[in-house]
Short mmCIF file of C-alpha atoms in Angstrom, two decimals:
data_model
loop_
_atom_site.label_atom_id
_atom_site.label_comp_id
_atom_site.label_asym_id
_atom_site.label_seq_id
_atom_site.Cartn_x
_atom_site.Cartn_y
_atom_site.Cartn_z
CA UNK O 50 -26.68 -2.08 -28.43
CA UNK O 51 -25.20 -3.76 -25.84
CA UNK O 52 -25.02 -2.78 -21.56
CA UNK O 53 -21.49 -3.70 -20.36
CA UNK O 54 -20.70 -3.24 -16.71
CA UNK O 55 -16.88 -2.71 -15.43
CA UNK O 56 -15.84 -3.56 -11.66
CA UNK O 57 -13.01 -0.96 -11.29
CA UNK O 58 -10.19 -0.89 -8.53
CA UNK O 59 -8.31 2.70 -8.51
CA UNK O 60 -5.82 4.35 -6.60
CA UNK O 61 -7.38 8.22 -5.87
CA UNK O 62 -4.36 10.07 -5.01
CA UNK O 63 -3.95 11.62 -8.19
CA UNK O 64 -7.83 12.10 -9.13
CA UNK O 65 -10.40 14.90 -8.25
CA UNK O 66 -12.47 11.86 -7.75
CA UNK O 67 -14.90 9.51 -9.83
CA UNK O 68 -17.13 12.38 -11.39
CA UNK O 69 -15.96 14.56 -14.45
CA UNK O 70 -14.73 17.98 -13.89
CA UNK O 71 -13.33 20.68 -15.57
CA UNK O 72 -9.89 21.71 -15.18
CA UNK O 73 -9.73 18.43 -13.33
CA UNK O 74 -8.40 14.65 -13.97
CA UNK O 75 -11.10 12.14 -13.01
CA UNK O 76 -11.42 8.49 -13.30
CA UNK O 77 -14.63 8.43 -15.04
CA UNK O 78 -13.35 10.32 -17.92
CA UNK O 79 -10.19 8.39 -17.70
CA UNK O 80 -12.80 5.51 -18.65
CA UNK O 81 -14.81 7.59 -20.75
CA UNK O 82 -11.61 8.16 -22.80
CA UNK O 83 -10.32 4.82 -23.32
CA UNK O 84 -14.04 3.66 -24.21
CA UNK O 85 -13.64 5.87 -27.18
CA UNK O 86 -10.62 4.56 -28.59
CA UNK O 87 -11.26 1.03 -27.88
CA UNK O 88 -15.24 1.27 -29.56
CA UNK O 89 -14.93 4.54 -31.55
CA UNK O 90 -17.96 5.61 -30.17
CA UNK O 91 -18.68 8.99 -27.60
CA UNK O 92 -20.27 6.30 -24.51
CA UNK O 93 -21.91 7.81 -21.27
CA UNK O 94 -20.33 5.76 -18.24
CA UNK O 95 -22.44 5.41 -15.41
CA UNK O 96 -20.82 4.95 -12.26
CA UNK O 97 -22.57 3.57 -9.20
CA UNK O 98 -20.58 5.74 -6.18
CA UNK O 99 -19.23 9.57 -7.20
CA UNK O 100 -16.38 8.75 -5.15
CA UNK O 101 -14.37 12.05 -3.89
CA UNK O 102 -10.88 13.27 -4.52
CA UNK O 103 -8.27 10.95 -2.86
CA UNK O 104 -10.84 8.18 -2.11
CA UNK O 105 -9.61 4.61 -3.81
CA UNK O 106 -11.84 1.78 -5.20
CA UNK O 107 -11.72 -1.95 -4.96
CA UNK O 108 -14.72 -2.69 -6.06
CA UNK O 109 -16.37 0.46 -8.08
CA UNK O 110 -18.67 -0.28 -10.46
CA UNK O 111 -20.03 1.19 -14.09
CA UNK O 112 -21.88 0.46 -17.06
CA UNK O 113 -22.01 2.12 -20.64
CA UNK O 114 -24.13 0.90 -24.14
CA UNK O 115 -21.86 0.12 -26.82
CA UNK O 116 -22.57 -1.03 -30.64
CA UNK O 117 -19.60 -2.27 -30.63
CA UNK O 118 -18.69 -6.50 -31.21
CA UNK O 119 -15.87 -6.73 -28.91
CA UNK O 120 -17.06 -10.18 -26.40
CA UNK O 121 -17.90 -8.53 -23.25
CA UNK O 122 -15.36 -10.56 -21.07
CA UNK O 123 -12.56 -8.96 -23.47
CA UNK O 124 -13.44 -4.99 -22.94
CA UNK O 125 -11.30 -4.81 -19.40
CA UNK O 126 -8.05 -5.72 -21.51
CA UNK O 127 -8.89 -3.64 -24.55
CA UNK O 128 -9.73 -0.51 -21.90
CA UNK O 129 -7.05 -1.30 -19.35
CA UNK O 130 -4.58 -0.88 -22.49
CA UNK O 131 -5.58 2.50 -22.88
CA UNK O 132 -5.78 3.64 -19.46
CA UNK O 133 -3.06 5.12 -16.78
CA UNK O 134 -1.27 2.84 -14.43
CA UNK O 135 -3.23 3.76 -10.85
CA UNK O 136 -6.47 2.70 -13.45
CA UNK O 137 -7.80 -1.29 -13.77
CA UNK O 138 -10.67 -2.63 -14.51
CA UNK O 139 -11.10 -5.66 -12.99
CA UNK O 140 -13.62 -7.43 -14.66
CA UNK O 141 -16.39 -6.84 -17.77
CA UNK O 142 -19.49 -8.38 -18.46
CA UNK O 143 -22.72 -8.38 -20.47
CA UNK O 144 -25.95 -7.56 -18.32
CA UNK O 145 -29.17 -6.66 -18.87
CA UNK O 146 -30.55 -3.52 -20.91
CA UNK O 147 -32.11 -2.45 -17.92
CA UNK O 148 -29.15 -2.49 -15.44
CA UNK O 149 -28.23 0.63 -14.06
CA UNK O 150 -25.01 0.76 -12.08
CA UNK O 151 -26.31 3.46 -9.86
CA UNK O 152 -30.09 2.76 -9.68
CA UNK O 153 -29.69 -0.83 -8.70
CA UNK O 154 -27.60 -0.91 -6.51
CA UNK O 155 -29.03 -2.35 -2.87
CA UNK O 156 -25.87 -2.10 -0.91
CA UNK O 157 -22.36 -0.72 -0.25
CA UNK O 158 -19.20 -2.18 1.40
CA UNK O 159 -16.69 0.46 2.69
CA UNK O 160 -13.26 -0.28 3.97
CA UNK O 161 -11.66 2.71 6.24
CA UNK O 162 -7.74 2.13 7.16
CA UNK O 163 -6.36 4.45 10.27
CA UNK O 164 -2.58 4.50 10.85
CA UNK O 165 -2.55 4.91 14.80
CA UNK O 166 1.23 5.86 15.92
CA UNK O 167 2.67 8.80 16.60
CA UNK O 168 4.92 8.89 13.49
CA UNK O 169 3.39 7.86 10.05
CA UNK O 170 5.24 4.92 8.18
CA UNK O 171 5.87 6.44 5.05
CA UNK O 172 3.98 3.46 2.52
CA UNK O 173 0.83 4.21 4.20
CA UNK O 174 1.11 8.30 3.57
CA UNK O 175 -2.16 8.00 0.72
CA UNK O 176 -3.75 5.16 1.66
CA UNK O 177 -4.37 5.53 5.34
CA UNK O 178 -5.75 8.37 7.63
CA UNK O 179 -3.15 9.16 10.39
CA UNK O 180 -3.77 9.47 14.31
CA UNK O 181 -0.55 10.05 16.15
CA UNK O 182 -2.22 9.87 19.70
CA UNK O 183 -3.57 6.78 21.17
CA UNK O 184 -7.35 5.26 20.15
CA UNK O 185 -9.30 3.36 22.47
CA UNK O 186 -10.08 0.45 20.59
CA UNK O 187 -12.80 -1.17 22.81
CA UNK O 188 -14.88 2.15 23.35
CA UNK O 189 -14.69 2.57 19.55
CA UNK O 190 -16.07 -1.08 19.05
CA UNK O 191 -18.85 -0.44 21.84
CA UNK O 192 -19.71 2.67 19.91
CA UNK O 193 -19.85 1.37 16.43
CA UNK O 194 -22.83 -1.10 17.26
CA UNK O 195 -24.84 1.97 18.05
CA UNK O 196 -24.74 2.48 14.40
CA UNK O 197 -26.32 -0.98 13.31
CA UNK O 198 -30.06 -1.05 11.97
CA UNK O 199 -32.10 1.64 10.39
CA UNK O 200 -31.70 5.22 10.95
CA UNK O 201 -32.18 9.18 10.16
CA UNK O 202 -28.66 9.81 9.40
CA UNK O 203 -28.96 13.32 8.90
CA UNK O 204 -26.11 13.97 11.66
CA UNK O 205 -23.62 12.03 9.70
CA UNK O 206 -24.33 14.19 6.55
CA UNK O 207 -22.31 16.87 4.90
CA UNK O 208 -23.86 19.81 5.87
CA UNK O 209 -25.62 21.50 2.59
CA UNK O 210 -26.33 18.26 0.90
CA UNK O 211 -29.91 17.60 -0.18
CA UNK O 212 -31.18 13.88 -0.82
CA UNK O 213 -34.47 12.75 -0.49
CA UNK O 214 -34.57 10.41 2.45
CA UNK O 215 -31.66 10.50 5.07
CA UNK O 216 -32.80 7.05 6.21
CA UNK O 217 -30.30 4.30 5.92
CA UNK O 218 -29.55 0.91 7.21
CA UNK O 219 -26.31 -0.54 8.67
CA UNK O 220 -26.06 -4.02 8.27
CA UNK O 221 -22.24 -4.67 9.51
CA UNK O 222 -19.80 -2.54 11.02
CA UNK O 223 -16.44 -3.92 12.09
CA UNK O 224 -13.22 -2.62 13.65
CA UNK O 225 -9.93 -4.79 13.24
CA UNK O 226 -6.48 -4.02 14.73
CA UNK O 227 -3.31 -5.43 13.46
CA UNK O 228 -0.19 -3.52 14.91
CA UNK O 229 -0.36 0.06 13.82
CA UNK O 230 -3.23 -0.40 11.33
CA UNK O 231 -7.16 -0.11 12.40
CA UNK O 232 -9.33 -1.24 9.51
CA UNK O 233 -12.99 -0.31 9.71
CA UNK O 234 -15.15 -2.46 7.37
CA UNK O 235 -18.73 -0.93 6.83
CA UNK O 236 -21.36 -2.34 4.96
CA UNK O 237 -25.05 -0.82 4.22
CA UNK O 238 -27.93 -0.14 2.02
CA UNK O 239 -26.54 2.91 1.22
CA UNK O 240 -24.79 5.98 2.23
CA UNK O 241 -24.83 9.90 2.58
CA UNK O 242 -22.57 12.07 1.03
CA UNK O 243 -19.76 11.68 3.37
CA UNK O 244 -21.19 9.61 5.84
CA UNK O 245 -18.55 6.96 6.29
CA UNK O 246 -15.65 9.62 6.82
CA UNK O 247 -18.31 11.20 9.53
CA UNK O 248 -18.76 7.99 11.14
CA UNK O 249 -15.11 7.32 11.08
CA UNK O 250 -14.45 10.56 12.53
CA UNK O 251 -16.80 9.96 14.99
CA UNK O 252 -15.37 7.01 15.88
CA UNK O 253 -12.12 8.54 16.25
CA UNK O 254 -13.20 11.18 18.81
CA UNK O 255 -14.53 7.80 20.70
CA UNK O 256 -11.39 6.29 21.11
CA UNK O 257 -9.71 9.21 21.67
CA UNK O 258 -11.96 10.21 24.67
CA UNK O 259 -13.89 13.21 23.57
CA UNK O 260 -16.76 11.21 23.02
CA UNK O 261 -18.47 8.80 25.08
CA UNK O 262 -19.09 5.41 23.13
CA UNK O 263 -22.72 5.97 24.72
CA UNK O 264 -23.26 9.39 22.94
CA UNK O 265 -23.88 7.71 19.40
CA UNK O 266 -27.95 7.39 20.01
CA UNK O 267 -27.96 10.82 21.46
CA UNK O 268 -25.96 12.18 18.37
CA UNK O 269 -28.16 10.29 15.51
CA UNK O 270 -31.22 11.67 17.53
CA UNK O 271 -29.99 14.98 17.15
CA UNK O 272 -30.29 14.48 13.63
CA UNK O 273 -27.66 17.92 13.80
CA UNK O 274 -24.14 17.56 12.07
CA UNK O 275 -22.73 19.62 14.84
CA UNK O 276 -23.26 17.08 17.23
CA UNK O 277 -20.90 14.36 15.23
CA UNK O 278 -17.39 13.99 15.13
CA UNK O 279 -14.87 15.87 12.39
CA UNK O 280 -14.67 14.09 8.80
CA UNK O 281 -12.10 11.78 8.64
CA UNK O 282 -9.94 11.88 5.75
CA UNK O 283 -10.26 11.09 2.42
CA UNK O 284 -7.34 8.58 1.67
CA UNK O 285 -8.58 6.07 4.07
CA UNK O 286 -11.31 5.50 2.55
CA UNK O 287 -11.75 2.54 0.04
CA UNK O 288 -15.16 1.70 -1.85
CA UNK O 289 -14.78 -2.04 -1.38
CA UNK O 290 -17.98 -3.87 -3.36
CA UNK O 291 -21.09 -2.95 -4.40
CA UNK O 292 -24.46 -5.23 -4.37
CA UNK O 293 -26.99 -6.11 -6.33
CA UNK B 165 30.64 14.17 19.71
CA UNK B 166 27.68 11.17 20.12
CA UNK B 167 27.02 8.69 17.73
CA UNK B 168 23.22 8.46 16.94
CA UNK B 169 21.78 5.73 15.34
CA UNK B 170 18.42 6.04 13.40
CA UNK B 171 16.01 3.67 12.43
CA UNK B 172 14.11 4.55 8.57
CA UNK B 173 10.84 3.77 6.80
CA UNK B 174 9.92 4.88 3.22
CA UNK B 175 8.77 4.28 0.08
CA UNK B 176 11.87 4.12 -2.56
CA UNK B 177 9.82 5.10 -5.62
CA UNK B 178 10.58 8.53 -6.38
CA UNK B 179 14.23 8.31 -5.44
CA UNK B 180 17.49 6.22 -7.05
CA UNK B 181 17.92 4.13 -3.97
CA UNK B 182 19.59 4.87 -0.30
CA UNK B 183 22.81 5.98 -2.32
CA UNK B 184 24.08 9.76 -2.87
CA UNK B 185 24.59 10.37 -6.72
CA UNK B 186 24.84 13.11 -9.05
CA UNK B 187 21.86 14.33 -11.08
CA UNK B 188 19.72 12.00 -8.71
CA UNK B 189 17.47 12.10 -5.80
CA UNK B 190 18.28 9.71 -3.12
CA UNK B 191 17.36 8.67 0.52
CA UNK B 192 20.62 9.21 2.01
CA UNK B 193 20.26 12.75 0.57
CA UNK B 194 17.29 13.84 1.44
CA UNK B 195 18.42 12.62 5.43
CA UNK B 196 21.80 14.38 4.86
CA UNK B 197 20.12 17.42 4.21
CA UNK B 198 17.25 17.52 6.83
CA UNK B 199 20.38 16.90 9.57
CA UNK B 200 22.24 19.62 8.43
CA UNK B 201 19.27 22.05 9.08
CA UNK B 202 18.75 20.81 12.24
CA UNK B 203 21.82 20.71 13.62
CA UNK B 204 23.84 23.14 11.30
CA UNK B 205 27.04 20.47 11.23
CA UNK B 206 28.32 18.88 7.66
CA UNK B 207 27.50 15.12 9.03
CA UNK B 208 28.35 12.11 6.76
CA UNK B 209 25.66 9.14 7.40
CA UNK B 210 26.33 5.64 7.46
CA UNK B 211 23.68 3.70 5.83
CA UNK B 212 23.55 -0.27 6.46
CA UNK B 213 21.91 -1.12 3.16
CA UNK B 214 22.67 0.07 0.01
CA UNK B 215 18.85 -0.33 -1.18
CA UNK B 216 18.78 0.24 -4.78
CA UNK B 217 16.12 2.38 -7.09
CA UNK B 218 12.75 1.42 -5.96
CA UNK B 219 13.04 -0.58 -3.18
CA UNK B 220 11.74 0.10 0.06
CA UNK B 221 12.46 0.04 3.67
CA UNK B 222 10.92 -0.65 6.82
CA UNK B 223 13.38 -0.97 8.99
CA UNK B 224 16.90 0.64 7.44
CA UNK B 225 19.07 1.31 9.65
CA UNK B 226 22.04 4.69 9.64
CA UNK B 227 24.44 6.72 12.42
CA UNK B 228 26.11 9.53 12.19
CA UNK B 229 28.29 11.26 14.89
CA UNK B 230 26.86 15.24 15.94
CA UNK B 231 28.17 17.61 18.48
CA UNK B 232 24.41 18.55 18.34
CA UNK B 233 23.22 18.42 22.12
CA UNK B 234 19.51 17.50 20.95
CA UNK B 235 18.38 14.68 22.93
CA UNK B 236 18.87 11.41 21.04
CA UNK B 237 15.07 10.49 21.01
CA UNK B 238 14.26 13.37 19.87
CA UNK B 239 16.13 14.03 16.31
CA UNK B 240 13.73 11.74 15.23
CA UNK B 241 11.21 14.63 15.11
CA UNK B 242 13.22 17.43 13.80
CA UNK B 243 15.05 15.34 11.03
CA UNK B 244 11.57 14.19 10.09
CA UNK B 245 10.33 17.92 10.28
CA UNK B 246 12.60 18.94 7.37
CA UNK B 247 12.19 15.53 5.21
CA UNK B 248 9.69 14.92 2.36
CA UNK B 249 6.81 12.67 3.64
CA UNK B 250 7.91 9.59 1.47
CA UNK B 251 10.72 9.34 4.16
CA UNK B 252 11.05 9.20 8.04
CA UNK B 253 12.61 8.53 10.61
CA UNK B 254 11.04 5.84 12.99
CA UNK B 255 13.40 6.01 15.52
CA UNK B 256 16.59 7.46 16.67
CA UNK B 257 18.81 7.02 19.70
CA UNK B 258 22.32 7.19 21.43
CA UNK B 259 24.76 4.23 20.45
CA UNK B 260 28.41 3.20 21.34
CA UNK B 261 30.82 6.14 19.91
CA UNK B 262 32.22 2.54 17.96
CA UNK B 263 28.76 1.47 16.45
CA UNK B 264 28.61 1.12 12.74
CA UNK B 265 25.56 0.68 10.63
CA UNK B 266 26.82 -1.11 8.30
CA UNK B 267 29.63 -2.96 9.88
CA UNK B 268 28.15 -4.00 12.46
CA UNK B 269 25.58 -5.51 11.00
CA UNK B 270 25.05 -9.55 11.93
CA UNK B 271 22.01 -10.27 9.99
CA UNK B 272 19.49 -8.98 8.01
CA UNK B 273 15.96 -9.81 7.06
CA UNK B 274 14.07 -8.50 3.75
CA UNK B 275 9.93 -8.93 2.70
CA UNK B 276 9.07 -8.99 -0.62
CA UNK B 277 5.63 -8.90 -2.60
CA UNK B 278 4.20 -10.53 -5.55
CA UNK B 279 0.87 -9.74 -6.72
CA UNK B 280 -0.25 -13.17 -8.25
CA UNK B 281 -3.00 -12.30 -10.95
CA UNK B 282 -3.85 -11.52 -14.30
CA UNK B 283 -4.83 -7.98 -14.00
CA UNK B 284 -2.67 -5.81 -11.56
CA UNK B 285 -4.50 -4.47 -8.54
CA UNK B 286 -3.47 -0.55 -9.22
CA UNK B 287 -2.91 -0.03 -5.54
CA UNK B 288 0.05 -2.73 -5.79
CA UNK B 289 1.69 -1.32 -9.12
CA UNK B 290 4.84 0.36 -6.76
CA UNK B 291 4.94 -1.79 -4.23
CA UNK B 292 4.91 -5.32 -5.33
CA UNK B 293 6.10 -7.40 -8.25
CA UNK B 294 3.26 -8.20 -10.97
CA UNK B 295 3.43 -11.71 -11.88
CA UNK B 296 0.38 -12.44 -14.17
CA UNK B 297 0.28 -15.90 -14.88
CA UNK B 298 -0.28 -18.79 -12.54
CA UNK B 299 1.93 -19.67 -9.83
CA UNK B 300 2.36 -23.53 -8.01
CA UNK B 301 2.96 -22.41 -4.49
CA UNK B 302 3.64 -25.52 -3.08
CA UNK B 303 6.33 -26.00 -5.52
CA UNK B 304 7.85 -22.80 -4.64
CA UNK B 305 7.97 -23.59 -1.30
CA UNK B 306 9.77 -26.69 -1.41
CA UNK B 307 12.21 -24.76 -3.81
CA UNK B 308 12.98 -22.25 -0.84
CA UNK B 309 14.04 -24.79 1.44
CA UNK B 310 16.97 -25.49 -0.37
CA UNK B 311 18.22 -21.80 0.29
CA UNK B 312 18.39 -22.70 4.28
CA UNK B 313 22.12 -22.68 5.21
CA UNK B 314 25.42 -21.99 4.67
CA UNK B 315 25.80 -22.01 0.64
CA UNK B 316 28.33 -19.94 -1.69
CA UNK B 317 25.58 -17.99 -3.74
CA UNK B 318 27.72 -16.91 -6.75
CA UNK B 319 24.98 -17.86 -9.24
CA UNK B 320 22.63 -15.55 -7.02
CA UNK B 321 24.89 -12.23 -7.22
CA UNK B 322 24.47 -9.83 -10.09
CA UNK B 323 27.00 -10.40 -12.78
CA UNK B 324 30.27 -8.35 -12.41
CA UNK B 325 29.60 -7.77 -8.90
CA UNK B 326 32.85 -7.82 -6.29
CA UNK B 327 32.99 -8.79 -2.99
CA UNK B 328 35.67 -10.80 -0.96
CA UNK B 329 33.40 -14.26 -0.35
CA UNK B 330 30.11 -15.06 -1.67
CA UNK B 331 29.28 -17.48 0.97
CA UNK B 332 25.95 -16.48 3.04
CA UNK B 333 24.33 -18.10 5.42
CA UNK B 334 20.16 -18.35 5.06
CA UNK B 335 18.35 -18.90 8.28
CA UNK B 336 14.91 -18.58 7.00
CA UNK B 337 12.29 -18.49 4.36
CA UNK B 338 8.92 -18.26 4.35
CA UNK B 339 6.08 -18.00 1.77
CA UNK B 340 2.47 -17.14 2.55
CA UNK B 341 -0.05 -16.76 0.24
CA UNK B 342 -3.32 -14.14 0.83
CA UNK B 343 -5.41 -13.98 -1.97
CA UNK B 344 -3.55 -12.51 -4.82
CA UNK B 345 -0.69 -11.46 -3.25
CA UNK B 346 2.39 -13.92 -2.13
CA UNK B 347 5.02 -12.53 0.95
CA UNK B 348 8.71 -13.84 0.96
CA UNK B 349 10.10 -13.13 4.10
CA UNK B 350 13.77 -14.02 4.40
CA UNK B 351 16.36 -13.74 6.95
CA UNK B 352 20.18 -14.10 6.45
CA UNK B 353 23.42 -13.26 8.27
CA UNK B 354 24.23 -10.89 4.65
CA UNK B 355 23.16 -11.06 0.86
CA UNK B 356 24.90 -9.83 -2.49
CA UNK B 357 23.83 -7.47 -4.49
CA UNK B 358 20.69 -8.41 -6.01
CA UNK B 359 20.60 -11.97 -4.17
CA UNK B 360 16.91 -11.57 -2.47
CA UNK B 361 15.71 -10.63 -6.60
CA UNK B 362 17.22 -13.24 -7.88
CA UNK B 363 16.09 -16.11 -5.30
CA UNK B 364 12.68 -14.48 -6.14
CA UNK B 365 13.05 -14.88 -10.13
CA UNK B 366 14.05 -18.02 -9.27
CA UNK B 367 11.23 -19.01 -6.93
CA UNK B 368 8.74 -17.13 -9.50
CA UNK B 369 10.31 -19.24 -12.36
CA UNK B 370 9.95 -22.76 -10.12
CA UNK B 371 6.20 -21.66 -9.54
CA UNK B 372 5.54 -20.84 -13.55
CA UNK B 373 7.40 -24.24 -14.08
CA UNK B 374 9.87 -23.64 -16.14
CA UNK B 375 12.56 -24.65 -13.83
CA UNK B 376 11.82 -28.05 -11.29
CA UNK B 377 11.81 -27.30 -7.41
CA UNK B 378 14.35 -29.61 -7.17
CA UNK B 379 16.88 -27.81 -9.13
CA UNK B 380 17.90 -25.38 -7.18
CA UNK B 381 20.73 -27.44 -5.11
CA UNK B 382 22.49 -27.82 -9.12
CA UNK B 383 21.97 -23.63 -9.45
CA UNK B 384 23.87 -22.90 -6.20
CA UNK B 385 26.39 -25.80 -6.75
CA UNK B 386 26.90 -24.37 -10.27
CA UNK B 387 28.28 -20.50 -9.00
CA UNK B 388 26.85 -19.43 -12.13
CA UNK B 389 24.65 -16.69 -12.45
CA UNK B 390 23.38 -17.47 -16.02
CA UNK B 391 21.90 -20.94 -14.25
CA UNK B 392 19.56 -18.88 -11.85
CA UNK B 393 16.02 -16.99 -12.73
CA UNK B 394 15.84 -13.79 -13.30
CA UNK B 395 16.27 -10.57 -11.68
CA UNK B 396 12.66 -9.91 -9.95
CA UNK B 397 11.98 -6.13 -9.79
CA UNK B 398 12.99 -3.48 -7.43
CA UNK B 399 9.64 -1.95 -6.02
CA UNK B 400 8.51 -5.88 -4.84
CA UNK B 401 11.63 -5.62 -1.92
CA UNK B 402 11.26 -4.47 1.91
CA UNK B 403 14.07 -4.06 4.26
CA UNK B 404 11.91 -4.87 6.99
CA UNK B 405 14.71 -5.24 9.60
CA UNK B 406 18.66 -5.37 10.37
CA UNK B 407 20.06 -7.48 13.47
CA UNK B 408 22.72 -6.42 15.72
#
């Protein structure tokens, strides 16, 4: 047996996300699916971020064992062939017996798009979360470096989610502005469930003056979801690379 | 009565173009339809670009004439109230009672996308124009040069197309490269139908290699369309803007 791992750009709109579901179209058993016609086998994909419904990927990443002789480099044309349209994988390789998509992961780069004017340009409708009123830019930078380093980030969590640690380290957080666009680029050893849409949201209520950019330390020491801003939208949200 | 002009975004891939037809869905339409529930008149809009299936706009540009006595500024939010979210109106305001979209149109500039690599980023697959082989960039730009001017661009214009001259004037084009993806931007005083798609097959087909940069002064001098590249496709073209 052989351990193939897929980098996988999607487009979300159309998916209940990466996980499978019933009653429910998701990307990995969009994979799963193709997998099986290409090898002829029933293959377990393991994906490395369960992104949600709406959310898109540039960068997602999965592995499966296969028996099958297909040269690894080949598998993203013989899957791609087999898969819808908003579907590509990107690139497939051989790796280790012992990789683990999920497991092995040390780090996570987010990009976060925000279309900020008062009426939405149409192109942007899925891809982008939409602010009509005006953001703040600089009070949204000065808050963002609050966020660098190593913290409890229980506040930016989902309520009701359980995970053993809610430590996690920043490493970069940046904020560009090109006309109506804000991109947010976030990059870390790893995330909460939801934590990038809470930070974004958080961010958000910065700029547009509910929050002081000052309130961030008070907020993570709170360690209280309550305390953080609303969670942004889904479809701005793109799972950019993963590390290892 | 007032003549109000309005300024339109969206994204042409669920509809048959800017056109009214039977048995299809179309932008004009869809705007036609919203303004009669706003203002309760039978209006006939006047688009300035006939954008065809697929294409998209930034910047289209339409007036119609309403006995309506809602603010000018404002019909931008009630038309875009009653209009599916793929459209909308960017702006609107009060114009000349003689002011005519189309007519009055002096020049007109159009964007257009190729993604540039093997496997298609699925996030591009409506909006740009999948090219996956290699493309010499340097010889498409000194192909575009020879555009700039005042040329008769018969071979450019779809077969069994009328109009009264085919003589445009060019005043700009520029290519920029960003990873995978290349922007044309091009400005003229007009175009014929399909000219912007077929300077682009052209271009595309100068970049492959199969024709020589330097062959493009023959193509135009030739006024025939079988001597020019091929028609690129639809969802790869942006009205970005129209000049008055």
């Amino acid at each position: 047996m052989r351990n193939i791992k897929l980098t996988i750009q999607y487009d979300g709109t159309n998916y209940c996300g990466w996980q499978k579901q019933n009653n429910a179209k998701s990307i990995q058993e969009e994979i799963e699916r193709s997998i099986v016609k290409v090898t002829g086998e029933e293959v377990k994909l393991i994906g490395a971020s369960r992104t949600d419904r709406g959310v898109h990927a540039q960068g997602q990443v999965a592995n499966f064992m296969t028996a099958s002789n297909i040269p690894a480099d080949k598998f993203k044309y013989a899957i791609n062939s087999n898969l819808p349209e908003d579907i590509r994988i990107k690139e497939s390789e051989l790796v280790d017996d012992s990789f683990h998509s999920r497991y092995d992961a040390v780090g996570k780069k987010y990009i976060y798009l925000i279309f900020n004017r008062r009426i939405l340009n149409p192109l942007y409708r899925n891809y982008s979360y939409h602010v009509p009123y005006e953001l703040n830019i600089n009070h949204m930078e000065i808050a963002a470096k609050y966020f660098l380093g190593t913290h409890d980030f229980s506040a930016f969590m989902a309520a009701n989610s359980s995970v053993k640690s809610t430590v996690r380290t920043i490493y970069d957080i940046e904020l560009t502005r090109n006309k109506d666009l804000i991109s947010v680029s976030i990059k870390g050893n790893g995330f909460l469930y939801n934590m990038v849409r809470i930070i974004i949201g958080t961010l958000v209520e910065v700029g547009s003056g509910k929050l002081s950019p000052h309130s961030i330390p008070q907020i993570i020491e709170s360690k209280n979801r309550k305390t953080a801003g609303h969670t942004a939208a889904a479809k701005g949200l793109y799972l950019e690379e993963i590390y290892y």
